[in-house]
């Protein structure tokens, strides 16, 4: 039986599971003490995850420790419907009930957060922003697929990845060091102190990766200081986080199936490429009861970050330098919290300022057209001020002990104030016209743009019994255009006449949790309109549309003999839903996109985790990763055949409070691509997956 048939069989098996039991999707297994798993993402406060209306998934802190991810995609392999493409170094692209999106505003389809606070300011997302999270010292990682609740606004459209900070807890401290293939080294530490009403936790990590590909690798540091105070009537948790990434980047490897060649796979066509990124974040959560059955929660926050990277994938290889500062708050009143009729109502607000400069040091190399339309020098230099304000209300009503209804609405206003700090128009930095009709890069004149959006949700939860429940949810998500889509224009476009992207989603599922097994199955249908993309003339337009239909499933069985096995799978079809004729060329010709698979959208992918814990002091885990085939461009002419490989993890207690651990990644040394696509300039191109790698280390608790 081939891999594809095995995957489809797995999805079919998922469809038979509702008669068996109850699941908490992507919550690894119940903890040893069988305590209830909680979630905070939907309501910004702790709730029993099995009571959530809609899909819920998480990876616990203990699982993250066992997985010991060198990249966040390793931690999320066990989430059905989540596909995080690693790219190179610490870079990533996200897929949650979606294709892998690329381009200026691709990151706007997802909300990434720490403790519910978005990683980046409104309008300034970055496709690689997950490297600013700190999962290595998190309490858990929560994932929502599809639109988030009305407590979240722009970008919470295809899904949310929310890393929950590690609390002070029982003031346990720990430290670990590890080393691995290609000069990898990492140290992680966390120290906690609890004194009466106050608690402190300081966590940090420093990692170095020499890089599998020549002239690549990274150095990365993260630190977080957390303070907690609780006197019974008033509680506050505050976090200060710093991250730094210094990365030498390997670019695409071009040529059909070039990633299969062990010599070519290590070559770096862009040894000059790099990325440097720093971030600083502060956020607090303040909670107090202001009246009987009324709790107020306020979360102020501030961010500052800057990044520079060489855009090796563009003609002329310009340097981008960007910086952003923002501050805001999230607030909500929780009325009759946990009662038969609960209401959450609040206001969110944020102000920010972002700057972007793009400069090309050397003359463009290539055809006469490229040389004449992309001159060296400064190409963009602008500043954007932002203001966001939103209000929401969400209610849950227990009709009976078994049946709960949900309804909510959010209204959000987003304003951009754009200031072009160089000359406007389709000219070079000195005002000179380019040949072939004008310069590629176009700078709009100063302007102001505003967007008003409304999202809503309605759903229900029916508890079949104490272990099983059915859920259904209808929701609308949206994203305002990102600043780069509005003001980083090309080919003479002086105004980006685009509006917000909207996505309507319907999902239904069943889940449960019993002593020996867990499962969750969810089916979904999503329709997205006003999709923003760059057409053949390099103009940003919003007349795209797409459909997303699929089913996701997780099933875990815990055997009496200290063995557990867990299956995660997704089968979905992501298609273009509008007429667009691709430009004619001698490869793809004139082809209508309508009804075709969106590029980089595998119809099926998943994983299996087999864990064995014969004693409290020993644990082993074997993991199978499967990626189905997918098309490389919108006409569906070129295809990546997919891949599958195995990982092995082992940890054991060497002495009291000291563990040793070993990981063998890609045991069978499969040659594969982390991501593949196709362009008319390069043909097939790949981000190369890593071959067999070994990691080992020691961890101490004190």
Coordinates of N, CA and C in Angstrom, one line a residue, residues 320-518:
X320 N 16.2 45.5 2.7 CA 15.1 46.1 3.4 C 15.4 46.3 4.8
X321 N 15.1 47.5 5.3 CA 15.2 47.9 6.7 C 13.9 48.4 7.2
X322 N 13.4 47.8 8.2 CA 12.1 48.2 8.7 C 12.1 48.3 10.2
X323 N 11.3 49.1 10.8 CA 11.2 49.3 12.2 C 9.8 49.7 12.6
X324 N 9.3 49.2 13.7 CA 7.9 49.5 14.1 C 7.9 49.6 15.7
X325 N 7.0 50.6 16.1 CA 6.7 50.8 17.5 C 5.2 50.8 17.6
X326 N 4.7 50.2 18.7 CA 3.3 50.2 18.9 C 2.9 50.0 20.3
X327 N 1.8 50.5 20.7 CA 1.3 50.3 22.1 C -0.2 50.2 22.0
X328 N -0.8 49.5 23.0 CA -2.2 49.3 23.0 C -2.7 48.6 24.2
X329 N -4.0 48.2 24.1 CA -4.6 47.5 25.3 C -5.7 46.6 24.8
X330 N -6.0 45.6 25.5 CA -7.2 44.8 25.4 C -7.9 44.8 26.7
X331 N -9.2 45.0 26.6 CA -10.0 45.1 27.8 C -11.3 44.3 27.6
X332 N -11.9 43.8 28.7 CA -13.1 43.1 28.7 C -13.7 43.0 30.1
X333 N -15.1 43.1 30.1 CA -15.9 42.8 31.3 C -16.4 41.4 31.1
X334 N -16.2 40.5 32.1 CA -16.7 39.2 32.1 C -17.9 39.1 33.1
X335 N -19.1 39.0 32.6 CA -20.3 39.1 33.4 C -20.9 37.7 33.5
X336 N -21.2 37.4 34.8 CA -21.7 36.1 35.1 C -20.8 35.0 34.6
X337 N -19.5 35.1 34.8 CA -18.5 34.2 34.2 C -18.7 32.8 34.8
X338 N -18.8 31.9 33.8 CA -19.0 30.5 34.2 C -20.5 30.1 34.5
X339 N -21.4 31.1 34.4 CA -22.8 30.9 34.7 C -23.6 30.4 33.5
X340 N -24.9 30.3 33.7 CA -25.7 29.8 32.6 C -25.8 30.8 31.4
X341 N -25.6 32.1 31.7 CA -25.7 33.1 30.7 C -24.5 34.1 30.9
X342 N -23.4 33.9 30.1 CA -22.2 34.6 30.3 C -22.0 35.6 29.2
X343 N -21.6 36.8 29.5 CA -21.4 37.8 28.5 C -19.9 38.4 28.7
X344 N -19.2 38.5 27.6 CA -17.9 39.1 27.5 C -18.0 40.3 26.6
X345 N -17.8 41.5 27.1 CA -17.9 42.7 26.3 C -16.6 43.6 26.6
X346 N -16.1 44.2 25.5 CA -14.9 45.0 25.7 C -14.5 45.9 24.6
X347 N -13.4 46.6 24.8 CA -12.9 47.5 23.8 C -11.4 47.2 23.7
X348 N -10.9 47.2 22.4 CA -9.4 47.1 22.2 C -9.0 48.4 21.4
X349 N -7.7 48.8 21.7 CA -7.2 49.9 21.0 C -5.7 49.8 20.8
X350 N -5.2 50.5 19.7 CA -3.8 50.4 19.5 C -3.4 51.6 18.6
X351 N -2.2 52.1 18.9 CA -1.5 53.1 18.0 C -0.2 52.6 17.7
X352 N 0.3 53.0 16.5 CA 1.6 52.5 16.1 C 2.3 53.3 15.0
X353 N 3.5 53.1 14.8 CA 4.3 53.8 13.7 C 5.3 52.8 13.1
X354 N 5.3 52.7 11.8 CA 6.2 51.8 11.2 C 7.0 52.5 10.1
X355 N 8.2 52.1 9.9 CA 9.1 52.7 8.8 C 9.6 51.6 8.0
X356 N 9.8 51.9 6.7 CA 10.4 50.9 5.8 C 11.3 51.6 4.8
X357 N 12.4 51.1 4.6 CA 13.4 51.6 3.6 C 13.9 50.4 2.7
X358 N 13.9 50.6 1.4 CA 14.5 49.6 0.5 C 15.5 50.2 -0.3
X359 N 16.7 49.7 -0.3 CA 17.9 50.3 -1.0 C 18.7 49.2 -1.7
X360 N 19.0 49.5 -3.0 CA 19.8 48.5 -3.8 C 21.2 49.1 -3.9
X361 N 22.2 48.4 -3.5 CA 23.6 48.9 -3.5 C 24.2 48.8 -4.9
X362 N 24.0 47.6 -5.6 CA 24.7 47.4 -6.8 C 23.7 47.4 -8.0
X363 N 24.2 47.7 -9.2 CA 23.4 47.7 -10.4 C 22.7 46.3 -10.6
X364 N 21.5 46.3 -11.2 CA 20.8 45.1 -11.5 C 21.6 44.3 -12.6
X365 N 21.6 43.0 -12.4 CA 22.2 42.1 -13.4 C 21.1 41.3 -14.1
X366 N 21.1 41.2 -15.4 CA 20.1 40.4 -16.1 C 19.8 41.0 -17.4
X367 N 18.5 40.9 -17.8 CA 18.1 41.3 -19.2 C 18.1 42.9 -19.2
X368 N 18.1 43.4 -20.4 CA 18.1 44.8 -20.6 C 16.8 45.4 -19.9
X369 N 15.7 44.7 -20.0 CA 14.5 45.2 -19.3 C 14.7 45.4 -17.8
X370 N 15.3 44.4 -17.2 CA 15.5 44.4 -15.7 C 16.5 45.5 -15.4
X371 N 17.6 45.6 -16.2 CA 18.7 46.6 -15.9 C 18.1 48.0 -16.0
X372 N 17.2 48.2 -17.0 CA 16.7 49.6 -17.2 C 15.5 50.0 -16.3
X373 N 14.8 49.0 -15.7 CA 13.6 49.3 -14.9 C 13.9 49.2 -13.4
X374 N 15.1 48.7 -13.0 CA 15.4 48.5 -11.6 C 16.8 49.1 -11.4
X375 N 16.8 50.5 -11.3 CA 18.1 51.1 -11.0 C 18.6 50.9 -9.6
X376 N 19.9 51.0 -9.4 CA 20.4 51.0 -8.0 C 20.0 52.3 -7.3
X377 N 20.1 52.2 -5.9 CA 19.8 53.4 -5.1 C 18.6 53.1 -4.2
X378 N 18.1 54.2 -3.6 CA 16.9 54.0 -2.7 C 15.7 53.9 -3.5
X379 N 14.9 52.9 -3.2 CA 13.7 52.5 -3.9 C 12.4 52.8 -3.2
X380 N 12.4 52.7 -1.9 CA 11.3 53.1 -1.0 C 11.8 53.7 0.3
X381 N 11.1 54.6 0.8 CA 11.5 55.2 2.1 C 10.2 55.9 2.6
X382 N 9.5 55.2 3.5 CA 8.2 55.8 4.0 C 8.0 55.4 5.4
X383 N 7.0 56.2 6.0 CA 6.6 56.0 7.4 C 5.1 55.9 7.4
X384 N 4.5 55.0 8.2 CA 3.1 54.9 8.3 C 2.7 54.9 9.8
X385 N 1.8 55.8 10.1 CA 1.1 55.8 11.5 C -0.2 55.0 11.4
X386 N -0.5 54.3 12.5 CA -1.7 53.5 12.5 C -2.5 53.8 13.8
X387 N -3.8 53.6 13.6 CA -4.7 53.7 14.8 C -5.7 52.6 14.6
X388 N -6.0 51.8 15.6 CA -7.0 50.8 15.6 C -7.8 50.8 16.8
X389 N -9.1 50.8 16.6 CA -10.1 50.7 17.8 C -11.2 49.7 17.4
X390 N -11.6 48.9 18.4 CA -12.6 47.9 18.2 C -13.4 47.7 19.4
X391 N -14.6 47.3 19.2 CA -15.5 46.9 20.3 C -16.2 45.6 20.0
X392 N -16.5 44.8 21.0 CA -17.0 43.5 20.8 C -17.9 43.1 22.0
X393 N -18.8 42.2 21.7 CA -19.7 41.5 22.7 C -19.9 40.1 22.3
X394 N -19.8 39.2 23.3 CA -19.9 37.8 23.0 C -20.7 37.1 24.2
X395 N -21.6 36.3 23.8 CA -22.5 35.7 24.9 C -22.6 34.2 24.7
X396 N -22.6 33.4 25.8 CA -22.9 32.0 25.8 C -24.1 31.7 26.7
X397 N -25.0 31.0 26.2 CA -26.2 30.7 27.0 C -26.5 29.2 27.1
X398 N -26.5 28.7 28.3 CA -26.8 27.3 28.5 C -28.3 27.1 28.5
X399 N -28.8 26.5 27.4 CA -30.2 26.3 27.3 C -30.6 25.2 28.2
X400 N -29.8 24.1 28.3 CA -30.0 23.0 29.2 C -28.6 22.6 29.7
X401 N -28.5 21.6 30.5 CA -27.2 21.1 31.0 C -26.4 20.6 29.8
X402 N -27.1 20.2 28.7 CA -26.4 19.6 27.6 C -26.1 20.6 26.5
X403 N -27.0 21.6 26.3 CA -27.0 22.4 25.1 C -26.6 23.8 25.4
X404 N -25.6 24.4 24.7 CA -25.1 25.7 24.9 C -25.1 26.4 23.5
X405 N -25.6 27.7 23.5 CA -25.5 28.5 22.3 C -24.5 29.6 22.5
X406 N -23.9 30.1 21.4 CA -22.9 31.1 21.4 C -23.3 32.1 20.3
X407 N -23.1 33.4 20.6 CA -23.2 34.5 19.6 C -22.3 35.6 19.9
X408 N -21.8 36.3 18.9 CA -20.9 37.4 19.2 C -20.7 38.3 17.9
X409 N -20.3 39.5 18.2 CA -20.1 40.5 17.1 C -18.9 41.4 17.5
X410 N -18.2 41.8 16.5 CA -17.1 42.8 16.7 C -17.1 43.8 15.6
X411 N -16.9 45.0 15.9 CA -16.7 46.1 14.9 C -15.3 46.7 15.1
X412 N -14.6 46.9 14.0 CA -13.2 47.4 14.1 C -12.9 48.5 13.1
X413 N -12.2 49.5 13.5 CA -11.8 50.6 12.6 C -10.3 50.6 12.6
X414 N -9.7 50.7 11.3 CA -8.3 50.7 11.1 C -7.9 51.9 10.3
X415 N -7.0 52.7 10.7 CA -6.6 53.9 10.0 C -5.1 53.9 9.7
X416 N -4.7 54.3 8.5 CA -3.3 54.4 8.1 C -3.0 55.9 7.7
X417 N -1.9 56.4 8.2 CA -1.5 57.7 7.8 C -0.1 57.6 7.2
X418 N 0.0 57.6 5.8 CA 1.2 57.3 5.1 C 2.0 58.6 4.7
X419 N 3.3 58.5 5.0 CA 4.2 59.7 4.7 C 5.3 59.2 3.8
X420 N 5.3 59.5 2.5 CA 6.4 59.2 1.6 C 7.6 60.1 1.9
X421 N 8.8 59.6 2.2 CA 9.9 60.4 2.6 C 10.9 60.6 1.4
X422 N 10.5 60.3 0.2 CA 11.3 60.6 -1.0 C 10.3 61.0 -2.1
X423 N 10.9 61.1 -3.3 CA 10.0 61.6 -4.4 C 9.0 60.6 -4.7
X424 N 7.8 61.0 -5.3 CA 6.7 60.1 -5.6 C 6.8 59.8 -7.1
X425 N 6.1 58.7 -7.4 CA 5.9 58.3 -8.8 C 6.8 57.2 -9.2
X426 N 6.8 56.9 -10.5 CA 7.5 55.8 -11.1 C 8.9 56.3 -11.7
X427 N 9.7 56.8 -10.8 CA 11.0 57.3 -11.2 C 12.0 56.8 -10.2
X428 N 13.3 57.1 -10.5 CA 14.4 56.6 -9.6 C 14.5 57.7 -8.5
X429 N 15.4 57.5 -7.5 CA 15.5 58.3 -6.4 C 15.9 59.8 -6.7
X430 N 16.5 60.0 -7.9 CA 16.8 61.3 -8.4 C 15.8 62.0 -9.2
X431 N 14.7 61.3 -9.4 CA 13.6 61.8 -10.3 C 13.7 61.5 -11.7
X432 N 14.7 60.7 -12.1 CA 14.9 60.3 -13.5 C 14.0 59.2 -13.9
X433 N 13.4 59.3 -15.1 CA 12.5 58.2 -15.7 C 13.4 57.0 -16.1
X434 N 12.8 55.8 -15.9 CA 13.5 54.6 -16.4 C 13.0 54.2 -17.8
X435 N 13.8 53.4 -18.5 CA 13.4 52.9 -19.8 C 12.3 51.9 -19.7
X436 N 11.9 51.5 -20.9 CA 10.8 50.5 -21.0 C 9.5 50.9 -20.3
X437 N 9.2 52.2 -20.3 CA 8.0 52.6 -19.8 C 8.0 53.1 -18.4
X438 N 9.1 52.9 -17.7 CA 9.2 53.4 -16.3 C 9.8 52.4 -15.4
X439 N 10.2 52.9 -14.2 CA 10.8 52.1 -13.1 C 9.8 51.1 -12.6
X440 N 10.3 49.9 -12.1 CA 9.4 49.0 -11.5 C 8.8 49.5 -10.2
X441 N 9.6 50.1 -9.4 CA 9.1 50.5 -8.0 C 8.4 51.9 -8.1
X442 N 7.2 52.0 -7.6 CA 6.4 53.2 -7.6 C 6.0 53.6 -6.2
X443 N 6.2 54.9 -6.0 CA 5.9 55.4 -4.6 C 4.7 56.4 -4.7
X444 N 3.7 56.0 -4.0 CA 2.5 56.9 -3.9 C 2.8 58.2 -3.1
X445 N 2.1 59.2 -3.4 CA 2.2 60.4 -2.6 C 1.5 60.2 -1.3
X446 N 1.8 61.2 -0.3 CA 1.2 61.1 1.0 C -0.3 60.9 0.9
X447 N -0.8 60.0 1.8 CA -2.3 59.8 1.8 C -2.7 59.2 3.1
X448 N -4.0 59.1 3.3 CA -4.6 58.5 4.5 C -5.7 57.5 4.0
X449 N -5.7 56.3 4.6 CA -6.7 55.3 4.3 C -7.3 54.7 5.5
X450 N -8.6 54.4 5.5 CA -9.3 53.8 6.6 C -10.1 52.6 6.2
X451 N -10.3 51.7 7.1 CA -11.0 50.5 6.8 C -11.9 50.1 8.0
X452 N -13.2 49.8 7.7 CA -14.1 49.5 8.8 C -14.6 48.0 8.5
X453 N -14.5 47.2 9.5 CA -14.9 45.8 9.3 C -15.7 45.3 10.5
X454 N -16.6 44.3 10.2 CA -17.4 43.7 11.2 C -17.2 42.2 11.1
X455 N -17.0 41.5 12.2 CA -16.9 40.1 12.2 C -18.0 39.6 13.2
X456 N -18.4 38.3 13.1 CA -19.4 37.8 13.9 C -19.3 36.3 14.0
X457 N -19.9 35.7 15.0 CA -19.9 34.2 15.2 C -21.1 33.8 15.8
X458 N -21.5 32.5 15.5 CA -22.7 31.9 16.2 C -22.4 30.4 16.2
X459 N -22.7 29.8 17.3 CA -22.4 28.4 17.4 C -23.2 27.7 18.5
X460 N -22.9 26.4 18.6 CA -23.6 25.6 19.6 C -22.7 24.4 20.0
X461 N -22.9 24.0 21.3 CA -22.2 22.8 21.8 C -23.3 21.9 22.4
X462 N -23.3 20.6 22.0 CA -24.2 19.7 22.6 C -23.4 18.5 23.3
X463 N -23.6 18.4 24.6 CA -22.9 17.3 25.3 C -23.7 16.0 25.2
X464 N -23.2 15.1 24.5 CA -23.9 13.8 24.3 C -23.9 13.1 25.7
X465 N -22.8 13.1 26.4 CA -22.7 12.5 27.7 C -21.5 13.2 28.3
X466 N -21.0 12.7 29.4 CA -19.9 13.4 30.1 C -18.6 13.3 29.4
X467 N -18.5 12.4 28.4 CA -17.3 12.3 27.6 C -17.3 12.8 26.2
X468 N -18.5 12.9 25.6 CA -18.6 13.2 24.2 C -19.4 14.5 24.0
X469 N -19.1 15.2 23.0 CA -19.8 16.5 22.6 C -19.7 16.7 21.1
X470 N -20.8 17.4 20.6 CA -20.9 17.8 19.3 C -20.8 19.4 19.3
X471 N -20.1 19.9 18.2 CA -20.1 21.4 18.2 C -20.3 21.8 16.7
X472 N -20.8 23.0 16.6 CA -21.0 23.6 15.2 C -20.8 25.1 15.4
X473 N -20.2 25.8 14.4 CA -19.9 27.2 14.5 C -19.9 27.8 13.1
X474 N -20.5 29.0 13.0 CA -20.4 29.8 11.8 C -19.7 31.1 12.2
X475 N -18.8 31.5 11.4 CA -18.0 32.7 11.8 C -17.5 33.5 10.6
X476 N -17.3 34.7 10.7 CA -16.7 35.6 9.7 C -15.4 36.1 10.2
X477 N -14.3 36.0 9.5 CA -13.0 36.6 9.8 C -12.7 37.6 8.7
X478 N -11.8 38.5 9.0 CA -11.4 39.5 8.0 C -9.9 39.9 8.3
X479 N -9.3 40.6 7.3 CA -8.1 41.3 7.5 C -8.0 42.5 6.7
X480 N -7.7 43.6 7.3 CA -7.4 44.9 6.6 C -6.2 44.7 5.8
X481 N -6.1 45.4 4.6 CA -4.8 45.4 3.8 C -3.6 45.8 4.7
X482 N -2.5 45.1 4.5 CA -1.3 45.4 5.2 C -0.7 46.7 4.6
X483 N 0.2 47.4 5.3 CA 0.7 48.6 4.9 C 1.6 48.4 3.6
X484 N 2.3 47.3 3.5 CA 3.1 47.0 2.3 C 2.2 46.8 1.1
X485 N 1.0 46.3 1.2 CA 0.1 46.1 0.1 C -0.5 47.5 -0.4
X486 N -0.6 48.4 0.5 CA -1.1 49.7 0.2 C -0.1 50.7 -0.4
X487 N 1.2 50.6 0.1 CA 2.1 51.7 -0.2 C 3.4 51.2 -0.9
X488 N 3.6 49.9 -1.0 CA 4.9 49.4 -1.6 C 4.4 48.9 -3.0
X489 N 4.2 49.9 -3.9 CA 3.6 49.6 -5.2 C 4.6 49.5 -6.3
X490 N 4.1 49.0 -7.4 CA 5.0 48.8 -8.6 C 4.3 49.1 -9.9
X491 N 5.1 49.3 -10.9 CA 4.7 49.5 -12.3 C 3.6 50.6 -12.5
X492 N 3.8 51.7 -11.8 CA 3.0 52.9 -12.1 C 1.7 52.9 -11.3
X493 N 1.4 52.0 -10.4 CA 0.2 52.0 -9.6 C 0.4 53.0 -8.5
X494 N -0.3 54.1 -8.5 CA -0.1 55.2 -7.6 C -1.1 55.1 -6.4
X495 N -2.2 54.4 -6.6 CA -3.2 54.2 -5.5 C -3.6 52.7 -5.5
X496 N -3.5 52.0 -4.3 CA -3.9 50.7 -4.2 C -5.4 50.7 -3.8
X497 N -6.3 50.5 -4.8 CA -7.7 50.5 -4.6 C -8.2 49.2 -4.1
X498 N -7.8 48.8 -2.9 CA -8.2 47.5 -2.4 C -8.9 47.7 -1.1
X499 N -9.7 46.6 -0.7 CA -10.5 46.6 0.5 C -10.1 45.4 1.3
X500 N -10.7 45.3 2.5 CA -10.4 44.2 3.4 C -10.8 42.8 2.8
X501 N -10.0 41.8 3.1 CA -10.4 40.5 2.8 C -11.4 39.9 3.8
X502 N -12.4 39.2 3.3 CA -13.4 38.6 4.2 C -13.5 37.1 4.0
X503 N -13.6 36.3 5.1 CA -13.8 34.9 5.0 C -14.9 34.4 5.8
X504 N -15.9 33.7 5.2 CA -17.0 33.1 6.0 C -16.7 31.6 6.1
X505 N -16.9 31.1 7.3 CA -16.6 29.7 7.7 C -17.7 29.0 8.4
X506 N -17.9 27.8 8.0 CA -18.9 26.9 8.7 C -18.1 25.6 9.1
X507 N -18.1 25.3 10.3 CA -17.5 24.0 10.8 C -18.4 23.3 11.7
X508 N -18.3 21.9 11.7 CA -19.0 21.1 12.6 C -18.1 19.9 13.0
X509 N -18.3 19.5 14.2 CA -17.4 18.4 14.6 C -17.8 17.7 15.9
X510 N -17.1 16.7 16.3 CA -17.3 15.9 17.5 C -16.0 15.7 18.1
X511 N -16.0 15.7 19.5 CA -14.8 15.4 20.2 C -15.1 14.8 21.5
X512 N -14.1 14.3 22.2 CA -14.2 13.7 23.5 C -12.9 13.2 24.1
X513 N -13.0 12.7 25.3 CA -11.9 12.3 26.0 C -12.3 11.2 27.0
X514 N -11.7 10.1 26.9 CA -12.0 9.0 27.9 C -10.6 8.5 28.5
X515 N -10.7 7.6 29.3 CA -9.5 7.1 30.0 C -8.5 6.6 29.0
X516 N -8.9 5.8 28.0 CA -8.0 5.2 27.1 C -7.8 5.8 25.7
X517 N -8.7 6.7 25.4 CA -8.6 7.3 24.1 C -9.2 8.7 24.0
X518 N -8.8 9.5 23.0 CA -9.2 10.8 22.7 C -9.4 11.0 21.2

